[in-house]
JSON list of C-alpha atoms and ligand atoms in Angstrom, two decimals:
[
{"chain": "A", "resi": 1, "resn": "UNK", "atom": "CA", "xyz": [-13.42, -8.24, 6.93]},
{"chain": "A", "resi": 2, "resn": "UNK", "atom": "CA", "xyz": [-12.24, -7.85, 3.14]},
{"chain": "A", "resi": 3, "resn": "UNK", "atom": "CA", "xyz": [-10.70, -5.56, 1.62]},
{"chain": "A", "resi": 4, "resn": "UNK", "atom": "CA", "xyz": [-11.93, -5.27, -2.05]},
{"chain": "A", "resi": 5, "resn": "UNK", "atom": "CA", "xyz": [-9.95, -3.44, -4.58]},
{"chain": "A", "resi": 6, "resn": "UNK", "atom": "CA", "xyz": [-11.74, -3.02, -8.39]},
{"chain": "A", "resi": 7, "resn": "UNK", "atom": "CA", "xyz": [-9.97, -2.35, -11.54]},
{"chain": "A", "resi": 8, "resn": "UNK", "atom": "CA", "xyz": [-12.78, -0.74, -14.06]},
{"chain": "A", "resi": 9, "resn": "UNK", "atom": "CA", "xyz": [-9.25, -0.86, -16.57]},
{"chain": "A", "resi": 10, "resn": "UNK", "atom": "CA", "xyz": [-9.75, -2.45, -19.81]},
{"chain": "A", "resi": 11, "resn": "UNK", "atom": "CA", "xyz": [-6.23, -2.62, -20.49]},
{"chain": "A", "resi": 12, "resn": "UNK", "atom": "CA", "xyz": [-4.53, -6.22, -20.28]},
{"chain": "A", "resi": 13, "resn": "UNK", "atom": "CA", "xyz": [-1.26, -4.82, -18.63]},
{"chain": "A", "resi": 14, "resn": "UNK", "atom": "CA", "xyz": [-2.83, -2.33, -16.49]},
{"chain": "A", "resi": 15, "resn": "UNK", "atom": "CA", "xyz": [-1.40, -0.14, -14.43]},
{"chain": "A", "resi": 16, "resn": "UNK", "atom": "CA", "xyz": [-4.17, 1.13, -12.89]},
{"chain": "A", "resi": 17, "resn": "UNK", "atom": "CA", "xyz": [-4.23, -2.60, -11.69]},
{"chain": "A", "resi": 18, "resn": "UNK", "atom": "CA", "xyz": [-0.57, -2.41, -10.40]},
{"chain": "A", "resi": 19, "resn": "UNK", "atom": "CA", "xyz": [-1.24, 0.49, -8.55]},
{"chain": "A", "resi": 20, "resn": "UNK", "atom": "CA", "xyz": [-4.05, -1.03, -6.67]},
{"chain": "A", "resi": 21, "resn": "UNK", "atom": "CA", "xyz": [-2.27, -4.23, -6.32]},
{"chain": "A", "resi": 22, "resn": "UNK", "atom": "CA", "xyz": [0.25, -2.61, -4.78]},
{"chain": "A", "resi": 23, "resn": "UNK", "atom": "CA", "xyz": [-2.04, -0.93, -2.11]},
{"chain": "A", "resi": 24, "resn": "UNK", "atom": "CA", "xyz": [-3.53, -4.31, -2.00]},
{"chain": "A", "resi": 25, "resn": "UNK", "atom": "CA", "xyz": [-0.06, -5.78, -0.83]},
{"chain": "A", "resi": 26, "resn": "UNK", "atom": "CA", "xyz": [0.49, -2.80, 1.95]},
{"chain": "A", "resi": 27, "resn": "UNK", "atom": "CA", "xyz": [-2.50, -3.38, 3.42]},
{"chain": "A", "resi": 28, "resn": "UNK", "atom": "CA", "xyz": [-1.58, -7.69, 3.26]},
{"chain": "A", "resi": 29, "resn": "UNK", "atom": "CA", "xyz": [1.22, -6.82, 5.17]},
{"chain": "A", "resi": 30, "resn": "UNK", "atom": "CA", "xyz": [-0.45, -5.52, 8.24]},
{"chain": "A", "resi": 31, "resn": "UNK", "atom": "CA", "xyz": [-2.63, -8.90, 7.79]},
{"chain": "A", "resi": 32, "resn": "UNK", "atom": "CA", "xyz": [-5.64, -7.32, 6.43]},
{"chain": "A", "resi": 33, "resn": "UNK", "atom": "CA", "xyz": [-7.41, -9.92, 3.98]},
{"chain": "A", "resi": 34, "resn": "UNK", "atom": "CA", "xyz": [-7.48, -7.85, 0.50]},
{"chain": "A", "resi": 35, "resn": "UNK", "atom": "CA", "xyz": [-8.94, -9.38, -2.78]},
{"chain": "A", "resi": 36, "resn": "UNK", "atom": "CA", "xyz": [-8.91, -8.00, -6.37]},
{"chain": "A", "resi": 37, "resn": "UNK", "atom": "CA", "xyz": [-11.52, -7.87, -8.86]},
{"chain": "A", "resi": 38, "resn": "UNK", "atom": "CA", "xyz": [-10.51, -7.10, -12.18]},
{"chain": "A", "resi": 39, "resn": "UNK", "atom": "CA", "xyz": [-13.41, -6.29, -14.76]},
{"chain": "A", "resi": 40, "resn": "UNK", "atom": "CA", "xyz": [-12.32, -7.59, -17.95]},
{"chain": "A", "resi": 41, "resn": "UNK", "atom": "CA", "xyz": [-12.83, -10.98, -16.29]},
{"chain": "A", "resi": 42, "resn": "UNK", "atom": "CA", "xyz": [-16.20, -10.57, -15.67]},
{"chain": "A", "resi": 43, "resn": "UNK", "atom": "CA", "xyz": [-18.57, -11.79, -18.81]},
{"chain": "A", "resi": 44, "resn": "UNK", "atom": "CA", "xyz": [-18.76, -8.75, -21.50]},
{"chain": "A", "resi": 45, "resn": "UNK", "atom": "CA", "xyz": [-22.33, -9.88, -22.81]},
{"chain": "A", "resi": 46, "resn": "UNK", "atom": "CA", "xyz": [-22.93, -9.83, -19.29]},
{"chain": "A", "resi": 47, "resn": "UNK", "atom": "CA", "xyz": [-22.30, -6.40, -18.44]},
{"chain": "A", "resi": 48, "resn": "UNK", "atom": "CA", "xyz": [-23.56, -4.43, -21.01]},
{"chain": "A", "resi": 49, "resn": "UNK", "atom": "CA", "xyz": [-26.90, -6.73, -20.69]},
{"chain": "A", "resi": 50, "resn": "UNK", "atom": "CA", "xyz": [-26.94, -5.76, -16.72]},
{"chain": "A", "resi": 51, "resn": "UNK", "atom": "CA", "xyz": [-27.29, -9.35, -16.08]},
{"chain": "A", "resi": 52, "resn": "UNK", "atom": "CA", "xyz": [-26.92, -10.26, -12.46]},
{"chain": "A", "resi": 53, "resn": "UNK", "atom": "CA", "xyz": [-28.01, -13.83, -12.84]},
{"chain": "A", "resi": 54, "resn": "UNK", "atom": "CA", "xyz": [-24.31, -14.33, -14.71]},
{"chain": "A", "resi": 55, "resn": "UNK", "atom": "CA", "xyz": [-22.52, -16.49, -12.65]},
{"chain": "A", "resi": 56, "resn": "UNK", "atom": "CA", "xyz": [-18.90, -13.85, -13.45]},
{"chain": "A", "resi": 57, "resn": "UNK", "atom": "CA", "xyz": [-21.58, -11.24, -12.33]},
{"chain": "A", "resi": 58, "resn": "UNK", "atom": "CA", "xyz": [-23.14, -12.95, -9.16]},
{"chain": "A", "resi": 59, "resn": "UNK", "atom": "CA", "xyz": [-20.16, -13.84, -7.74]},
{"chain": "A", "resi": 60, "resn": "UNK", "atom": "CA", "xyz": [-18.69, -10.16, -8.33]},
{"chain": "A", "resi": 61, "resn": "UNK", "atom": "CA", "xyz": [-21.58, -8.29, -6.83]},
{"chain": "A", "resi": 62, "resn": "UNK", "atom": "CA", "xyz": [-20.88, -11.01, -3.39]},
{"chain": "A", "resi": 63, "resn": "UNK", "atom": "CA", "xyz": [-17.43, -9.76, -3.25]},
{"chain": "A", "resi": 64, "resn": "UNK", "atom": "CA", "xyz": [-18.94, -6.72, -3.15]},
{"chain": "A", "resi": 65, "resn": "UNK", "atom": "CA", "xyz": [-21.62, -6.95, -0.93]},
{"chain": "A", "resi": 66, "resn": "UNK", "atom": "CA", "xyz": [-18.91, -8.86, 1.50]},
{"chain": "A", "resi": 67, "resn": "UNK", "atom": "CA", "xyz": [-16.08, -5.75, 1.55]},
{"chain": "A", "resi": 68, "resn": "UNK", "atom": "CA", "xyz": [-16.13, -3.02, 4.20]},
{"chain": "A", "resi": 69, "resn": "UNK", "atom": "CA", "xyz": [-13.70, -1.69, 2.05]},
{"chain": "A", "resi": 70, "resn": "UNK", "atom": "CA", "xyz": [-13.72, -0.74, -1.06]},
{"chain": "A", "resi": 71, "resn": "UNK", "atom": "CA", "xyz": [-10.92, 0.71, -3.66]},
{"chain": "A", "resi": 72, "resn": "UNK", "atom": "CA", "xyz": [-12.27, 1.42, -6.66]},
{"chain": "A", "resi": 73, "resn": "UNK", "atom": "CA", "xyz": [-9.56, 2.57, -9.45]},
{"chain": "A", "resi": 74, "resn": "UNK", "atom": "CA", "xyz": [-9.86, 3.50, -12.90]},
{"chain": "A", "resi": 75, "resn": "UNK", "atom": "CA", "xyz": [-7.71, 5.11, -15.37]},
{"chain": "A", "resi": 76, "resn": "UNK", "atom": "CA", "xyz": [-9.07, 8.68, -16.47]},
{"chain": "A", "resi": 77, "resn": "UNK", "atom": "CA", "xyz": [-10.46, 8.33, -20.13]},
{"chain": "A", "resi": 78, "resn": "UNK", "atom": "CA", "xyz": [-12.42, 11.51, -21.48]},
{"chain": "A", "resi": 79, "resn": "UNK", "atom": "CA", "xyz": [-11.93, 13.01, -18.17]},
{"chain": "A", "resi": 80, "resn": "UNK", "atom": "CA", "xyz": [-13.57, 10.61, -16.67]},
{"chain": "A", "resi": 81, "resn": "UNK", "atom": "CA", "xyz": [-14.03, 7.33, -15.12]},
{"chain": "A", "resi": 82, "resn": "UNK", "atom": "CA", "xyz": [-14.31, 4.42, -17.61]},
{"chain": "A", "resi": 83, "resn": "UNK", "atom": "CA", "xyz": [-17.11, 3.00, -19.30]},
{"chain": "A", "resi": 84, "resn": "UNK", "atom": "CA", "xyz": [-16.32, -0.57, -17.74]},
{"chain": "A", "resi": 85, "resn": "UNK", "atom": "CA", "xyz": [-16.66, 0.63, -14.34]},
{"chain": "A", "resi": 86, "resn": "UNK", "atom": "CA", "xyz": [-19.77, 2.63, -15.17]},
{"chain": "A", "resi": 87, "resn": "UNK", "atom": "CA", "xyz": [-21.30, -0.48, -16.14]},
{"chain": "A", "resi": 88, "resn": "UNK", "atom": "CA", "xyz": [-20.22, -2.58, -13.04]},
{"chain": "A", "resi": 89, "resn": "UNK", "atom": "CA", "xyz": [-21.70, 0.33, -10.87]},
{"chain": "A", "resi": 90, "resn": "UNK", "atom": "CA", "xyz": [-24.89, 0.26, -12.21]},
{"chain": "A", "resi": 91, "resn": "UNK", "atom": "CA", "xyz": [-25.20, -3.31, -11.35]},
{"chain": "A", "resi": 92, "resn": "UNK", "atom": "CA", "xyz": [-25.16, -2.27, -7.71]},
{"chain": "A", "resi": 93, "resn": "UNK", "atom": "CA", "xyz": [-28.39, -1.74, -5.59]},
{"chain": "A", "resi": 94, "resn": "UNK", "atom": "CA", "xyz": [-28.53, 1.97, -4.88]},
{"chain": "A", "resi": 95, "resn": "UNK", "atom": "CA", "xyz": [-27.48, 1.45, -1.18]},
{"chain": "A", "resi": 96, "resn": "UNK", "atom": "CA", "xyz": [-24.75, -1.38, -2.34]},
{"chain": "A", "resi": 97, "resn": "UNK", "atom": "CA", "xyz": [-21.36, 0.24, -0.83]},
{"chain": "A", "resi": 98, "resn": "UNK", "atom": "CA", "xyz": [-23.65, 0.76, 2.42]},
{"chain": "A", "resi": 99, "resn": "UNK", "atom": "CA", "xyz": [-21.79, 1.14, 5.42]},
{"chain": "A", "resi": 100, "resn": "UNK", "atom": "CA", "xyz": [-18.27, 0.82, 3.62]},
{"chain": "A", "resi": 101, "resn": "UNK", "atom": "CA", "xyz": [-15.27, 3.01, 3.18]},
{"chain": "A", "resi": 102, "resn": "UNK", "atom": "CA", "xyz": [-13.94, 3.88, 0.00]},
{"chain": "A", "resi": 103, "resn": "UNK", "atom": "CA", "xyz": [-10.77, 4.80, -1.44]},
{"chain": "A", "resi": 104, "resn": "UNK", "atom": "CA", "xyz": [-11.11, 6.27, -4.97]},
{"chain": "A", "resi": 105, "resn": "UNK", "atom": "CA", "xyz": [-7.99, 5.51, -7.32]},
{"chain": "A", "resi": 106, "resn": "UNK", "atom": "CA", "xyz": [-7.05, 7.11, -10.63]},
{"chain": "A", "resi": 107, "resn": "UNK", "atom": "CA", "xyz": [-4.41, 6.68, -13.24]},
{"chain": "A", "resi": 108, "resn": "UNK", "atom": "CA", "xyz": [-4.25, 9.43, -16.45]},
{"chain": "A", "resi": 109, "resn": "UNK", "atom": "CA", "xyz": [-1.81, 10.98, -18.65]},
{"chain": "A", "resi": 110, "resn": "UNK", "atom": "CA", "xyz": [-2.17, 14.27, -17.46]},
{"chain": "A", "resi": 111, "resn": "UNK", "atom": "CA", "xyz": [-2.49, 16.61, -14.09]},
{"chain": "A", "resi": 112, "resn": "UNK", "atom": "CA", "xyz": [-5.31, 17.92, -16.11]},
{"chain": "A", "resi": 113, "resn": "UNK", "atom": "CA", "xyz": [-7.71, 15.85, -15.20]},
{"chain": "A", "resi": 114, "resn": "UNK", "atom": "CA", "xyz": [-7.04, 15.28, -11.75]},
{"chain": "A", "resi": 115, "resn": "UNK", "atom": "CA", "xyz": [-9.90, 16.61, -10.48]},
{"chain": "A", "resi": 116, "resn": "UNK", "atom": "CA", "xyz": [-12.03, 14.07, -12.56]},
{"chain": "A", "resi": 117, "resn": "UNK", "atom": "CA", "xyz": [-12.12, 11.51, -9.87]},
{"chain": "A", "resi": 118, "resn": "UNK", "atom": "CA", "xyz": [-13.40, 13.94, -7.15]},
{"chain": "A", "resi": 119, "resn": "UNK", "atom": "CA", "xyz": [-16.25, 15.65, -9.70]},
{"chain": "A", "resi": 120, "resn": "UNK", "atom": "CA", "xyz": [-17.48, 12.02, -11.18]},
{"chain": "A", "resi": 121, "resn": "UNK", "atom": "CA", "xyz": [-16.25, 9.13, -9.50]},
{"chain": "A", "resi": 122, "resn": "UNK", "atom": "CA", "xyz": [-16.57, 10.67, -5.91]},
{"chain": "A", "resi": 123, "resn": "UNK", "atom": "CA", "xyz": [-20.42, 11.29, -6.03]},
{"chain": "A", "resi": 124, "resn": "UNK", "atom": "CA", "xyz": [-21.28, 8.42, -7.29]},
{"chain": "A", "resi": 125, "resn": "UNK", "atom": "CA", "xyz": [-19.60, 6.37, -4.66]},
{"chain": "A", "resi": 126, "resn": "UNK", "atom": "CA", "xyz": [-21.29, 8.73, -1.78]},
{"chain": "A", "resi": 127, "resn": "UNK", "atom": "CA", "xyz": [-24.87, 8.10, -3.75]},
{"chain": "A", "resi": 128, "resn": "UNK", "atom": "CA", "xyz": [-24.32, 4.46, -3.67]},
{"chain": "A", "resi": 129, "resn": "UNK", "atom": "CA", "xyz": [-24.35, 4.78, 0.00]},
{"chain": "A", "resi": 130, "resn": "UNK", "atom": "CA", "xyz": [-20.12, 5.05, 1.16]},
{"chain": "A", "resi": 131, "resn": "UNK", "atom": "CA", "xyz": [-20.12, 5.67, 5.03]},
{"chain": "A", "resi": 132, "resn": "UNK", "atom": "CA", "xyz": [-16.83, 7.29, 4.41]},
{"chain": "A", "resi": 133, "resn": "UNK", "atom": "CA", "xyz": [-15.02, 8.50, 1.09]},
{"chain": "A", "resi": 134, "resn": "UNK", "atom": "CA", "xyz": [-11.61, 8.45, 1.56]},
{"chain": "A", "resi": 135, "resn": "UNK", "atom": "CA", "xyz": [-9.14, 11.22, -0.08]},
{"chain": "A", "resi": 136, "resn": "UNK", "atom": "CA", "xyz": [-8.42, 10.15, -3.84]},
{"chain": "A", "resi": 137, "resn": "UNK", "atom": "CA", "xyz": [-5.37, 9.09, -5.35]},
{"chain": "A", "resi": 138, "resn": "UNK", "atom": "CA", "xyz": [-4.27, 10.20, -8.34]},
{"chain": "A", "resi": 139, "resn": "UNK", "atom": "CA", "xyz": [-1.09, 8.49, -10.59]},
{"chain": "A", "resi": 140, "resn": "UNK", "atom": "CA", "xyz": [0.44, 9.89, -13.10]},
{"chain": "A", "resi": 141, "resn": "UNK", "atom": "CA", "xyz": [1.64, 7.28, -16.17]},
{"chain": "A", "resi": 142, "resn": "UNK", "atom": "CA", "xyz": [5.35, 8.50, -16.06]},
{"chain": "A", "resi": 143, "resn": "UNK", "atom": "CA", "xyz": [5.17, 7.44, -11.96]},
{"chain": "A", "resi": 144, "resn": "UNK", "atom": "CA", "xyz": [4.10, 3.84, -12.85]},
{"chain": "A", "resi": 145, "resn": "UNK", "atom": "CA", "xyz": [7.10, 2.51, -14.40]},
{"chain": "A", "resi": 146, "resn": "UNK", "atom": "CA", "xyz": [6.36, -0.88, -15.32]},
{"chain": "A", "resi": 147, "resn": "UNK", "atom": "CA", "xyz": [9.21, -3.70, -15.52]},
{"chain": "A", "resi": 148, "resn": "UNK", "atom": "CA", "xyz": [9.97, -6.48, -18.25]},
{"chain": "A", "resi": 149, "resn": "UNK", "atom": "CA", "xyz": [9.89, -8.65, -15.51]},
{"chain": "A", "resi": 150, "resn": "UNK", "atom": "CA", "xyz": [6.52, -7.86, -14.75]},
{"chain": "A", "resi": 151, "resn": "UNK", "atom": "CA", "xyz": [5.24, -5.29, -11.52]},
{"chain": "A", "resi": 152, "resn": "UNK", "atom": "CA", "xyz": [6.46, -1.99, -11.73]},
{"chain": "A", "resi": 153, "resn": "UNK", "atom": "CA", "xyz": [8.66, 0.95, -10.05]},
{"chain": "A", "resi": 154, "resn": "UNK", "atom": "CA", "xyz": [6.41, 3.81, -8.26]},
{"chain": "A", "resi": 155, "resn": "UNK", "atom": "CA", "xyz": [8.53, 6.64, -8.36]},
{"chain": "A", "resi": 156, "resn": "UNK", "atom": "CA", "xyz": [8.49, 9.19, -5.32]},
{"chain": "A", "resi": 157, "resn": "UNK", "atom": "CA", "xyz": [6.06, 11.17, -4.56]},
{"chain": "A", "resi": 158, "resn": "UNK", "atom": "CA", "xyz": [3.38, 8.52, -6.07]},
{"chain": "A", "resi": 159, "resn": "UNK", "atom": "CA", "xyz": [4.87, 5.76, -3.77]},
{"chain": "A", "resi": 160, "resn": "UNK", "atom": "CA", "xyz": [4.78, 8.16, -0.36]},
{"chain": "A", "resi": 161, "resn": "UNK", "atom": "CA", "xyz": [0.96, 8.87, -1.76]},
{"chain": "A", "resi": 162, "resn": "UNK", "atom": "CA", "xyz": [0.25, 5.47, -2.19]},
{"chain": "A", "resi": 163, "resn": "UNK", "atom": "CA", "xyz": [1.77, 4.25, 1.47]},
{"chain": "A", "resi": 164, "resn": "UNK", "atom": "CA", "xyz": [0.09, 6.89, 3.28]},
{"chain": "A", "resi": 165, "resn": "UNK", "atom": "CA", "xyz": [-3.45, 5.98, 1.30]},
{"chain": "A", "resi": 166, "resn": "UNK", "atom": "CA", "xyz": [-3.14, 2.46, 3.00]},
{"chain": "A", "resi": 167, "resn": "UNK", "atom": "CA", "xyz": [-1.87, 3.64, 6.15]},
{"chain": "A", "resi": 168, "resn": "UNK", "atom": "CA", "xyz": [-5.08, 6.07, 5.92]},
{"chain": "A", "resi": 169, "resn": "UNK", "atom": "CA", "xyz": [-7.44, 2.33, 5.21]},
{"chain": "A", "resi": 170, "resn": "UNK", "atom": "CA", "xyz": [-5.59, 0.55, 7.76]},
{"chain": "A", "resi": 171, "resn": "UNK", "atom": "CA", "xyz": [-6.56, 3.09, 10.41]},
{"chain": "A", "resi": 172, "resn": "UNK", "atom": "CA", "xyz": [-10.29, 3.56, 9.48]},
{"chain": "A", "resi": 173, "resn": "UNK", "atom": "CA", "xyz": [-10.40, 0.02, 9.84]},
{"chain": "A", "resi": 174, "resn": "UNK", "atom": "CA", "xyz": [-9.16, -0.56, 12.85]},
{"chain": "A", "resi": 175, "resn": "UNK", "atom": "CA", "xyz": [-11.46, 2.62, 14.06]},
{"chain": "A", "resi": 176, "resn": "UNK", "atom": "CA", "xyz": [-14.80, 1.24, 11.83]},
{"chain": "A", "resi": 177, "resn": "UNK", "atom": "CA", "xyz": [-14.36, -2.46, 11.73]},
{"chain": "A", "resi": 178, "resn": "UNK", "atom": "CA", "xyz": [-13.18, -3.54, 15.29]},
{"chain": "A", "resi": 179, "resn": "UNK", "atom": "CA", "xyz": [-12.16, -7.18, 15.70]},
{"chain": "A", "resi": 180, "resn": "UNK", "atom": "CA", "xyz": [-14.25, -9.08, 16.46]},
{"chain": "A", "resi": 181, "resn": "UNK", "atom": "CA", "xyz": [-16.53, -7.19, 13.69]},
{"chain": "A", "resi": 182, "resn": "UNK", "atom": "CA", "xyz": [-20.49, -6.99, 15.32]},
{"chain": "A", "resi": 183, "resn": "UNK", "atom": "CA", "xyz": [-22.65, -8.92, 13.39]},
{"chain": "A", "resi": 184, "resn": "UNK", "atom": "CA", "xyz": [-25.61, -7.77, 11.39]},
{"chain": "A", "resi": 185, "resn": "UNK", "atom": "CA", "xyz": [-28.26, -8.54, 14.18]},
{"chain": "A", "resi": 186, "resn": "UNK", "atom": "CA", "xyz": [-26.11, -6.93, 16.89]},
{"chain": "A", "resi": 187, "resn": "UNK", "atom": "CA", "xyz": [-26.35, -3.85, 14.75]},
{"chain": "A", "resi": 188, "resn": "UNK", "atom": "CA", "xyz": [-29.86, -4.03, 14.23]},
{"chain": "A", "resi": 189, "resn": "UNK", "atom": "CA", "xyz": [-32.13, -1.54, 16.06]},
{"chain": "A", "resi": 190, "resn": "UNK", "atom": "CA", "xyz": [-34.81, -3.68, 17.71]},
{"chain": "A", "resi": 191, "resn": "UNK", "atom": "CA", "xyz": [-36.70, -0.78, 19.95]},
{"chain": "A", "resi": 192, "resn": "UNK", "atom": "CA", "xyz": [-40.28, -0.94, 18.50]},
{"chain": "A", "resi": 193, "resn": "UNK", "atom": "CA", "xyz": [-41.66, 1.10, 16.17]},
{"chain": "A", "resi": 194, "resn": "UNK", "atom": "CA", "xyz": [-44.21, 2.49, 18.09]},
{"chain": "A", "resi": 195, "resn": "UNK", "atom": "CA", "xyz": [-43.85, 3.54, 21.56]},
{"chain": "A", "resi": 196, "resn": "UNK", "atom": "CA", "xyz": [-46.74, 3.08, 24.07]},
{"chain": "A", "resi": 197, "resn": "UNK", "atom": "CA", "xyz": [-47.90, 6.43, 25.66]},
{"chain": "B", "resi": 1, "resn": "LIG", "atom": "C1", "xyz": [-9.52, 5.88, -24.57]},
{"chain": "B", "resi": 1, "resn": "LIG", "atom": "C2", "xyz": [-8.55, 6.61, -23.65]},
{"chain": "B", "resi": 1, "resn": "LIG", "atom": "C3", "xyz": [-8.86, 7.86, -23.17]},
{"chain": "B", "resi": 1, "resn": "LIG", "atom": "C4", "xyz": [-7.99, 8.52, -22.31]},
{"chain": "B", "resi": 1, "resn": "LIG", "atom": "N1", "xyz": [-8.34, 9.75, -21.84]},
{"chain": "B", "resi": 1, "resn": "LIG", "atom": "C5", "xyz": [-7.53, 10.38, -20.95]},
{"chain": "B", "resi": 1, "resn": "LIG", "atom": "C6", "xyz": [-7.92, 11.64, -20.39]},
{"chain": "B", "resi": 1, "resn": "LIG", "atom": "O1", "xyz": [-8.95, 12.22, -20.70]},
{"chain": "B", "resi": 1, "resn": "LIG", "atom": "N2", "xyz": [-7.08, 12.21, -19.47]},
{"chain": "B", "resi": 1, "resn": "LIG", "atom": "C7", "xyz": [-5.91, 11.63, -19.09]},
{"chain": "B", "resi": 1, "resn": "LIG", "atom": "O2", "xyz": [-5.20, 12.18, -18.24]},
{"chain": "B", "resi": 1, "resn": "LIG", "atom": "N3", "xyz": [-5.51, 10.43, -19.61]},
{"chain": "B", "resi": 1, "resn": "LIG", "atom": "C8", "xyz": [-6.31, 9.80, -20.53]},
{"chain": "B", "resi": 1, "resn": "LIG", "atom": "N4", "xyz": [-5.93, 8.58, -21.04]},
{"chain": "B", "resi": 1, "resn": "LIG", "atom": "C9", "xyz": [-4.67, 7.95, -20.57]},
{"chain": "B", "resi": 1, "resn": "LIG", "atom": "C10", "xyz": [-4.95, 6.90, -19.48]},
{"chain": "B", "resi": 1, "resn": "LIG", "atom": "O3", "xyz": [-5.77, 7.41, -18.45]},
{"chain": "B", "resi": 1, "resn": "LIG", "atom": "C11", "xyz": [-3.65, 6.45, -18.83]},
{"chain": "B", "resi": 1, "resn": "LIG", "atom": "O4", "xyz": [-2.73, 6.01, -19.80]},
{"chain": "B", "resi": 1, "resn": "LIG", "atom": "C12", "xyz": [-3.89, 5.39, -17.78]},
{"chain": "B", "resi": 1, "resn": "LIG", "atom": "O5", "xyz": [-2.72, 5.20, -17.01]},
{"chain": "B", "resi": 1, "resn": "LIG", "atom": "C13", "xyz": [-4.25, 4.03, -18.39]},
{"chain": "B", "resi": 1, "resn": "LIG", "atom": "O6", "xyz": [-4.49, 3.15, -17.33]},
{"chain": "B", "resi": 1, "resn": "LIG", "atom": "P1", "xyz": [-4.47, 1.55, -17.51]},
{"chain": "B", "resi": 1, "resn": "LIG", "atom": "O7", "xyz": [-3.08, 1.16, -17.89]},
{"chain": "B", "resi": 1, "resn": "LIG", "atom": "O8", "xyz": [-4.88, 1.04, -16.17]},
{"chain": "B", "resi": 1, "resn": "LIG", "atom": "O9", "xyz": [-5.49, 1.23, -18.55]},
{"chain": "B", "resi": 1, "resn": "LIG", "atom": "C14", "xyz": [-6.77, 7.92, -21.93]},
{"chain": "B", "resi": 1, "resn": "LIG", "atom": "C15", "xyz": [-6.43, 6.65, -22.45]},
{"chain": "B", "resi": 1, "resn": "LIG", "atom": "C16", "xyz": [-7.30, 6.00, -23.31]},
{"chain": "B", "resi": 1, "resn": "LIG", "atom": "C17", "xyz": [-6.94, 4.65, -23.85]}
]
């Protein structure tokens, strides 16, 4: 049972990407196994060509497919989710976060556009199939402080958001994805189709 986080950030020192790392590293610590993709690493050419037969593409879309949870963050640009992830999400089959949870992230400039996650990224994420969409999280820039050391400072309330977001995963988890997880086939309905009268 992974738990996926995806940064659709463009940005080489990103802190949308230390924000989910961070959540990443809460969630290690209750020895959940937590990966992260980041989406500049995946081939541009790639992406905007929507080929899946890449092998940076291929092995993204397994991660995928793999997670039963999902964290998707992005930093708000044009009040909005970025172009980036856009692309990665249409590489997904329309049922391709299927039986997951997901935790939509956001990081912006401004309060104003903190509804931008739940009016664009939100739908999107129930459309591609999300049993269960978790409350967002929103971070300001001024509550990422990043250090010349490299990681950063989440100020308070941002860090009490961010601890009670994983706390939120953690708990799902344990209530959606019971160890031992059932496989596929135990899951799968085998009454027949058609019912003699
Ligand atoms: C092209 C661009 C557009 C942006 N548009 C918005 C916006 O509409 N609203 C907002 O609050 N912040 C906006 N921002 C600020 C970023 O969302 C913010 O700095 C974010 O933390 C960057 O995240 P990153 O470091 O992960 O890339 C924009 C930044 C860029 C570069």
């Amino acid at each position: 049972m992974t738990i996926l986080a995806i940064s659709g950030s463009p940005s080489p020192d990103s802190r949308t990407q230390l924000v989910l790392s961070h959540v990443l590293s809460l969630l290690a610590q209750r020895g959940l196994a937590t990966e992260l993709l980041a989406l500049p690493t995946l081939s541009g050419e790639a992406l905007i060509r929507a080929d899946t037969t890449a092998p940076s593409i291929e092995d993204a879309l397994s991660k995928v497919a793999r997670a039963r949870v999902v964290i998707v963050g992005t930093p708000i640009y044009k009040a909005a989710y970025t172009g980036l992830l856009k692309a990665f999400l249409d590489l997904l089959p329309q049922d391709g976060f299927d039986g997951k949870i997901a935790l939509p992230v956001a990081t912006g400039g401004s309060l104003a556009h903190l509804l931008a996650l739940d009016y664009a990224l939100r739908p999107v994420l129930q459309a591609l199939g999300t049993e269960a969409v978790l409350p967002s999280v929103f971070a300001l820039d001024r509550e990422v402080v990043r250090r010349p050391e490299g990681g950063a400072v989440f100020e308070e309330p941002l860090r009490a958001r961010l601890s009670a977001s994983a706390e939120r995963i953690a708990s799902f988890t344990e209530r959606f994805f019971p160890v031992p997880y059932p496989t596929a086939n135990a899951l799968r309905d085998t009454t027949p189709t058609t019912i003699a009268a």
